PDB file of C-alpha atoms in Angstrom:
ATOM      1  CA  MET V  47      -9.853  31.813 -59.929  1.00  0.00           C
ATOM      2  CA  ALA V  48     -10.025  35.323 -59.296  1.00  0.00           C
ATOM      3  CA  ARG V  49      -8.236  38.268 -59.844  1.00  0.00           C
ATOM      4  CA  ILE V  50      -7.206  40.162 -58.327  1.00  0.00           C
ATOM      5  CA  GLY V  51      -5.708  43.238 -58.988  1.00  0.00           C
ATOM      6  CA  ALA V  52      -4.048  44.087 -62.424  1.00  0.00           C
ATOM      7  CA  ALA V  53      -3.185  42.433 -65.391  1.00  0.00           C
ATOM      8  CA  PRO V  54      -0.274  41.145 -64.688  1.00  0.00           C
ATOM      9  CA  GLU V  55       2.348  43.107 -67.062  1.00  0.00           C
ATOM     10  CA  THR V  56       1.702  46.042 -64.564  1.00  0.00           C
ATOM     11  CA  HIS V  57       4.345  46.446 -61.821  1.00  0.00           C
ATOM     12  CA  TYR V  58       4.708  48.736 -59.003  1.00  0.00           C
ATOM     13  CA  THR V  59       7.236  50.549 -57.718  1.00  0.00           C
ATOM     14  CA  LEU V  60       6.210  50.835 -53.865  1.00  0.00           C
ATOM     15  CA  PRO V  61       7.521  53.832 -52.311  1.00  0.00           C
ATOM     16  CA  ALA V  62      10.890  54.016 -49.981  1.00  0.00           C
ATOM     17  CA  ASP V  63       9.425  54.903 -46.698  1.00  0.00           C
ATOM     18  CA  PHE V  64       6.764  52.029 -47.760  1.00  0.00           C
ATOM     19  CA  ALA V  65       9.315  49.755 -48.733  1.00  0.00           C
ATOM     20  CA  GLY V  66      11.684  50.159 -46.572  1.00  0.00           C
ATOM     21  CA  VAL V  67       9.802  49.098 -43.662  1.00  0.00           C
ATOM     22  CA  LEU V  68       8.029  46.574 -44.925  1.00  0.00           C
ATOM     23  CA  GLY V  69      11.514  45.514 -45.977  1.00  0.00           C
ATOM     24  CA  GLN V  70      12.002  45.761 -41.912  1.00  0.00           C
ATOM     25  CA  CYS V  71       9.038  43.880 -41.697  1.00  0.00           C
ATOM     26  CA  VAL V  72      10.312  40.648 -43.627  1.00  0.00           C
ATOM     27  CA  ALA V  73      14.056  40.998 -41.712  1.00  0.00           C
ATOM     28  CA  ASN V  74      12.201  40.430 -39.060  1.00  0.00           C
ATOM     29  CA  PHE V  75      10.482  37.409 -39.689  1.00  0.00           C
ATOM     30  CA  GLY V  76      13.696  36.063 -40.298  1.00  0.00           C
ATOM     31  CA  TRP V  77      15.166  36.136 -37.325  1.00  0.00           C
ATOM     32  CA  LEU V  78      11.407  35.392 -35.375  1.00  0.00           C
ATOM     33  CA  GLU V  79      11.843  32.018 -37.468  1.00  0.00           C
ATOM     34  CA  GLU V  80      16.407  31.984 -35.916  1.00  0.00           C
ATOM     35  CA  ILE V  81      15.320  32.818 -32.920  1.00  0.00           C
ATOM     36  CA  ILE V  82      12.776  29.338 -33.130  1.00  0.00           C
ATOM     37  CA  LYS V  83      14.947  27.867 -35.154  1.00  0.00           C
ATOM     38  CA  ARG V  84      17.434  27.798 -32.202  1.00  0.00           C
ATOM     39  CA  THR V  85      14.649  27.601 -29.229  1.00  0.00           C
ATOM     40  CA  ILE V  86      13.947  24.197 -30.687  1.00  0.00           C
ATOM     41  CA  TYR V  87      16.942  23.482 -30.396  1.00  0.00           C
ATOM     42  CA  ALA V  88      17.832  24.550 -26.956  1.00  0.00           C
ATOM     43  CA  LEU V  89      14.571  22.391 -26.048  1.00  0.00           C
ATOM     44  CA  ASP V  90      16.120  19.575 -27.178  1.00  0.00           C
ATOM     45  CA  LYS V  91      19.424  19.930 -25.743  1.00  0.00           C
ATOM     46  CA  ALA V  92      18.779  20.602 -22.603  1.00  0.00           C
ATOM     47  CA  ARG V  93      16.513  16.974 -23.157  1.00  0.00           C
ATOM     48  CA  LEU V  94      19.554  14.968 -24.137  1.00  0.00           C
ATOM     49  CA  ALA V  95      21.186  12.450 -22.306  1.00  0.00           C
ATOM     50  CA  ASP V  96      24.856  13.408 -20.910  1.00  0.00           C
ATOM     51  CA  ASP V  97      25.936   9.360 -22.872  1.00  0.00           C
ATOM     52  CA  LEU V  98      24.924   9.848 -26.080  1.00  0.00           C
ATOM     53  CA  THR V  99      27.180   7.973 -28.162  1.00  0.00           C
ATOM     54  CA  GLN V 100      28.353   9.185 -31.180  1.00  0.00           C
ATOM     55  CA  ARG V 101      26.093   7.714 -33.573  1.00  0.00           C
ATOM     56  CA  GLU V 102      22.782   9.390 -31.789  1.00  0.00           C
ATOM     57  CA  LEU V 103      25.043  12.556 -31.174  1.00  0.00           C
ATOM     58  CA  HIS V 104      25.583  12.755 -35.131  1.00  0.00           C
ATOM     59  CA  GLY V 105      21.811  11.554 -36.155  1.00  0.00           C
ATOM     60  CA  TRP V 106      20.825  14.289 -33.404  1.00  0.00           C
ATOM     61  CA  LEU V 107      22.885  16.844 -34.432  1.00  0.00           C
ATOM     62  CA  SER V 108      21.460  16.234 -38.393  1.00  0.00           C
ATOM     63  CA  ARG V 109      18.151  16.166 -37.500  1.00  0.00           C
ATOM     64  CA  MET V 110      18.699  19.918 -35.701  1.00  0.00           C
ATOM     65  CA  GLY V 111      20.582  20.226 -38.478  1.00  0.00           C
ATOM     66  CA  ASN V 112      17.626  19.646 -41.108  1.00  0.00           C
ATOM     67  CA  LEU V 113      15.980  22.749 -39.265  1.00  0.00           C
ATOM     68  CA  ALA V 114      17.403  25.896 -41.676  1.00  0.00           C
ATOM     69  CA  ASP V 115      15.300  24.114 -44.394  1.00  0.00           C
ATOM     70  CA  ASP V 116      11.873  23.772 -43.101  1.00  0.00           C
ATOM     71  CA  SER V 117       9.560  26.992 -43.361  1.00  0.00           C
ATOM     72  CA  MET V 118       7.525  28.509 -40.535  1.00  0.00           C
ATOM     73  CA  GLY V 119       4.293  26.425 -40.141  1.00  0.00           C
ATOM     74  CA  THR V 120       6.501  22.826 -39.672  1.00  0.00           C
ATOM     75  CA  LEU V 121       9.124  25.288 -37.685  1.00  0.00           C
ATOM     76  CA  ILE V 122       5.794  26.524 -35.176  1.00  0.00           C
ATOM     77  CA  GLU V 123       4.702  22.856 -35.181  1.00  0.00           C
ATOM     78  CA  GLN V 124       7.835  21.334 -34.452  1.00  0.00           C
ATOM     79  CA  LEU V 125       8.648  24.295 -31.245  1.00  0.00           C
ATOM     80  CA  ASP V 126       5.005  23.558 -30.372  1.00  0.00           C
ATOM     81  CA  ALA V 127       5.806  19.956 -29.925  1.00  0.00           C
ATOM     82  CA  ALA V 128       8.638  20.673 -27.882  1.00  0.00           C
ATOM     83  CA  MET V 129       7.860  22.886 -25.462  1.00  0.00           C
ATOM     84  CA  ARG V 130       4.962  20.068 -24.895  1.00  0.00           C
ATOM     85  CA  ARG V 131       7.823  17.883 -23.867  1.00  0.00           C
ATOM     86  CA  HIS V 132       9.786  20.352 -21.477  1.00  0.00           C
ATOM     87  CA  PRO V 133       8.593  20.748 -18.568  1.00  0.00           C
ATOM     88  CA  GLY V 134       7.007  23.421 -16.248  1.00  0.00           C
ATOM     89  CA  LEU V 135       7.310  25.613 -19.813  1.00  0.00           C
ATOM     90  CA  ARG V 136       4.000  28.341 -19.219  1.00  0.00           C
ATOM     91  CA  ASP V 137       2.015  29.688 -22.544  1.00  0.00           C
ATOM     92  CA  ARG V 138       2.899  27.538 -24.567  1.00  0.00           C
ATOM     93  CA  ASP V 139      -1.355  27.520 -25.847  1.00  0.00           C
ATOM     94  CA  ARG V 140      -0.743  31.012 -26.467  1.00  0.00           C
ATOM     95  CA  ILE V 141       2.448  31.659 -27.985  1.00  0.00           C
ATOM     96  CA  THR V 142       2.141  28.659 -30.371  1.00  0.00           C
ATOM     97  CA  ASP V 143      -1.103  30.491 -31.916  1.00  0.00           C
ATOM     98  CA  LEU V 144       0.479  34.393 -31.424  1.00  0.00           C
ATOM     99  CA  LEU V 145       3.281  32.299 -33.905  1.00  0.00           C
ATOM    100  CA  ASN V 146       0.736  31.128 -36.339  1.00  0.00           C
ATOM    101  CA  GLU V 147      -0.602  35.171 -36.422  1.00  0.00           C
ATOM    102  CA  ILE V 148       2.503  35.915 -37.395  1.00  0.00           C
ATOM    103  CA  ARG V 149       3.055  33.816 -39.613  1.00  0.00           C
ATOM    104  CA  GLN V 150      -0.142  34.385 -42.022  1.00  0.00           C
ATOM    105  CA  TYR V 151       1.436  38.148 -42.162  1.00  0.00           C
ATOM    106  CA  ARG V 152       5.017  36.777 -43.090  1.00  0.00           C
ATOM    107  CA  ASN V 153       3.355  34.888 -45.725  1.00  0.00           C
ATOM    108  CA  LEU V 154       1.027  38.084 -47.042  1.00  0.00           C
ATOM    109  CA  LEU V 155       4.106  40.157 -46.799  1.00  0.00           C
ATOM    110  CA  CYS V 156       6.526  38.405 -48.040  1.00  0.00           C
ATOM    111  CA  HIS V 157       4.565  36.538 -51.148  1.00  0.00           C
ATOM    112  CA  ALA V 158       1.752  40.284 -52.482  1.00  0.00           C
ATOM    113  CA  SER V 159       2.324  41.711 -54.770  1.00  0.00           C
ATOM    114  CA  TRP V 160       1.130  45.497 -54.020  1.00  0.00           C
ATOM    115  CA  ARG V 161      -0.989  47.599 -55.773  1.00  0.00           C
ATOM    116  CA  PRO V 162      -1.607  51.517 -55.274  1.00  0.00           C
ATOM    117  CA  THR V 163      -5.566  52.598 -54.201  1.00  0.00           C
ATOM    118  CA  ALA V 164      -6.705  56.149 -54.317  1.00  0.00           C
ATOM    119  CA  ASP V 165      -4.809  56.917 -51.144  1.00  0.00           C
ATOM    120  CA  PRO V 166      -1.500  57.293 -52.014  1.00  0.00           C
ATOM    121  CA  ASP V 167      -1.169  56.382 -48.319  1.00  0.00           C
ATOM    122  CA  ARG V 168      -1.773  53.239 -48.546  1.00  0.00           C
ATOM    123  CA  TRP V 169      -1.375  49.775 -50.757  1.00  0.00           C
ATOM    124  CA  HIS V 170      -3.375  47.324 -51.664  1.00  0.00           C
ATOM    125  CA  PRO V 171      -1.783  43.347 -50.973  1.00  0.00           C
ATOM    126  CA  ALA V 172      -2.356  41.155 -53.729  1.00  0.00           C
ATOM    127  CA  PHE V 173      -2.491  37.575 -52.132  1.00  0.00           C
ATOM    128  CA  VAL V 174      -4.115  34.328 -52.057  1.00  0.00           C
ATOM    129  CA  SER V 175      -3.242  32.788 -50.004  1.00  0.00           C
ATOM    130  CA  ASN V 176      -2.628  28.624 -49.869  1.00  0.00           C
ATOM    131  CA  LYS V 177      -6.274  27.964 -48.776  1.00  0.00           C
ATOM    132  CA  GLY V 178      -7.522  30.625 -51.637  1.00  0.00           C
ATOM    133  CA  GLU V 179      -8.295  33.684 -49.452  1.00  0.00           C
ATOM    134  CA  ILE V 180      -7.921  36.819 -51.247  1.00  0.00           C
ATOM    135  CA  PHE V 181      -6.443  39.393 -48.599  1.00  0.00           C
ATOM    136  CA  ASP V 182      -9.305  42.734 -48.708  1.00  0.00           C
ATOM    137  CA  LYS V 183      -7.960  45.509 -47.185  1.00  0.00           C
ATOM    138  CA  ASP V 184      -5.611  48.048 -47.819  1.00  0.00           C
ATOM    139  CA  MET V 185      -2.476  48.776 -45.664  1.00  0.00           C
ATOM    140  CA  ALA V 186      -0.369  52.122 -44.766  1.00  0.00           C
ATOM    141  CA  ILE V 187       2.813  52.208 -42.990  1.00  0.00           C
ATOM    142  CA  GLY V 188       1.315  52.061 -39.517  1.00  0.00           C
ATOM    143  CA  ASP V 189      -0.077  48.632 -40.379  1.00  0.00           C
ATOM    144  CA  LEU V 190       3.323  46.968 -41.204  1.00  0.00           C
ATOM    145  CA  ASP V 191       4.399  49.068 -38.204  1.00  0.00           C
ATOM    146  CA  GLN V 192       2.284  46.640 -35.453  1.00  0.00           C
ATOM    147  CA  ILE V 193       3.413  43.779 -37.521  1.00  0.00           C
ATOM    148  CA  ARG V 194       6.422  44.826 -37.262  1.00  0.00           C
ATOM    149  CA  ASP V 195       6.281  45.050 -33.858  1.00  0.00           C
ATOM    150  CA  LYS V 196       4.870  41.778 -32.858  1.00  0.00           C
ATOM    151  CA  THR V 197       6.901  40.319 -34.569  1.00  0.00           C
ATOM    152  CA  VAL V 198       9.610  41.364 -31.840  1.00  0.00           C
ATOM    153  CA  LYS V 199       7.358  40.721 -29.222  1.00  0.00           C
ATOM    154  CA  ILE V 200       6.711  37.574 -29.761  1.00  0.00           C
ATOM    155  CA  GLY V 201      10.174  36.540 -30.746  1.00  0.00           C
ATOM    156  CA  ALA V 202      11.258  37.949 -27.489  1.00  0.00           C
ATOM    157  CA  LEU V 203       8.096  35.919 -25.742  1.00  0.00           C
ATOM    158  CA  VAL V 204       9.680  32.913 -27.745  1.00  0.00           C
ATOM    159  CA  MET V 205      13.693  33.966 -26.539  1.00  0.00           C
ATOM    160  CA  ARG V 206      12.131  33.067 -23.187  1.00  0.00           C
ATOM    161  CA  VAL V 207      11.385  30.127 -23.868  1.00  0.00           C
ATOM    162  CA  MET V 208      14.398  29.305 -24.618  1.00  0.00           C
ATOM    163  CA  ARG V 209      16.704  30.594 -22.295  1.00  0.00           C
ATOM    164  CA  ALA V 210      14.193  28.833 -19.883  1.00  0.00           C
ATOM    165  CA  THR V 211      16.100  25.938 -20.822  1.00  0.00           C
ATOM    166  CA  GLY V 212      19.487  27.344 -18.883  1.00  0.00           C
ATOM    167  CA  GLU V 213      20.682  26.888 -23.153  1.00  0.00           C
ATOM    168  CA  GLN V 214      21.883  30.007 -24.986  1.00  0.00           C
ATOM    169  CA  GLY V 215      20.463  28.818 -28.321  1.00  0.00           C
ATOM    170  CA  TYR V 216      23.605  28.676 -29.764  1.00  0.00           C
ATOM    171  CA  TRP V 217      24.000  26.324 -32.686  1.00  0.00           C
ATOM    172  CA  ALA V 218      26.634  23.990 -32.319  1.00  0.00           C
ATOM    173  CA  GLY V 219      29.460  25.326 -34.272  1.00  0.00           C
ATOM    174  CA  ASP V 220      28.792  28.653 -33.254  1.00  0.00           C
ATOM    175  CA  ASP V 221      31.380  30.879 -31.782  1.00  0.00           C
ATOM    176  CA  GLU V 222      30.783  31.337 -27.850  1.00  0.00           C
ATOM    177  CA  THR V 223      33.217  33.814 -27.254  1.00  0.00           C
TER     178      THR V 223
END
């Protein structure tokens, strides 16, 4: 395997401003995953029959509870399938494509080891994808800002899908007051 940077013993501390924006990106990915889960829940709930037995309802709630452990890639696949089962939703393919693009950044930013560059405002995310791809672009705060903004925008699109079901996206057991 190709070496992706300095020896593993080398540790670098990110500047506070860069680390702060990176942390906000990661927090936004978590928010987006929650929105995806709630949208899957809302899409599936909107399709439930009114006469479910307790066993059927319990099975559905158990399936929805398992969403908490799913990876972002699996969540995107489940959301895409749920959107396809729900009639009248537009932009399904566009939403899925945007989510997959954001997922690539999520994997990069959440799993990279950061290395300094000759430019003190840019840092290199040392990262090899599960396909063996090495990310070769250095990043600055402006790059992270763009990713953060994209994440919020796609989250708003997903939330619109959730609202189109008539459901507000509450989990069973949420305090709706």
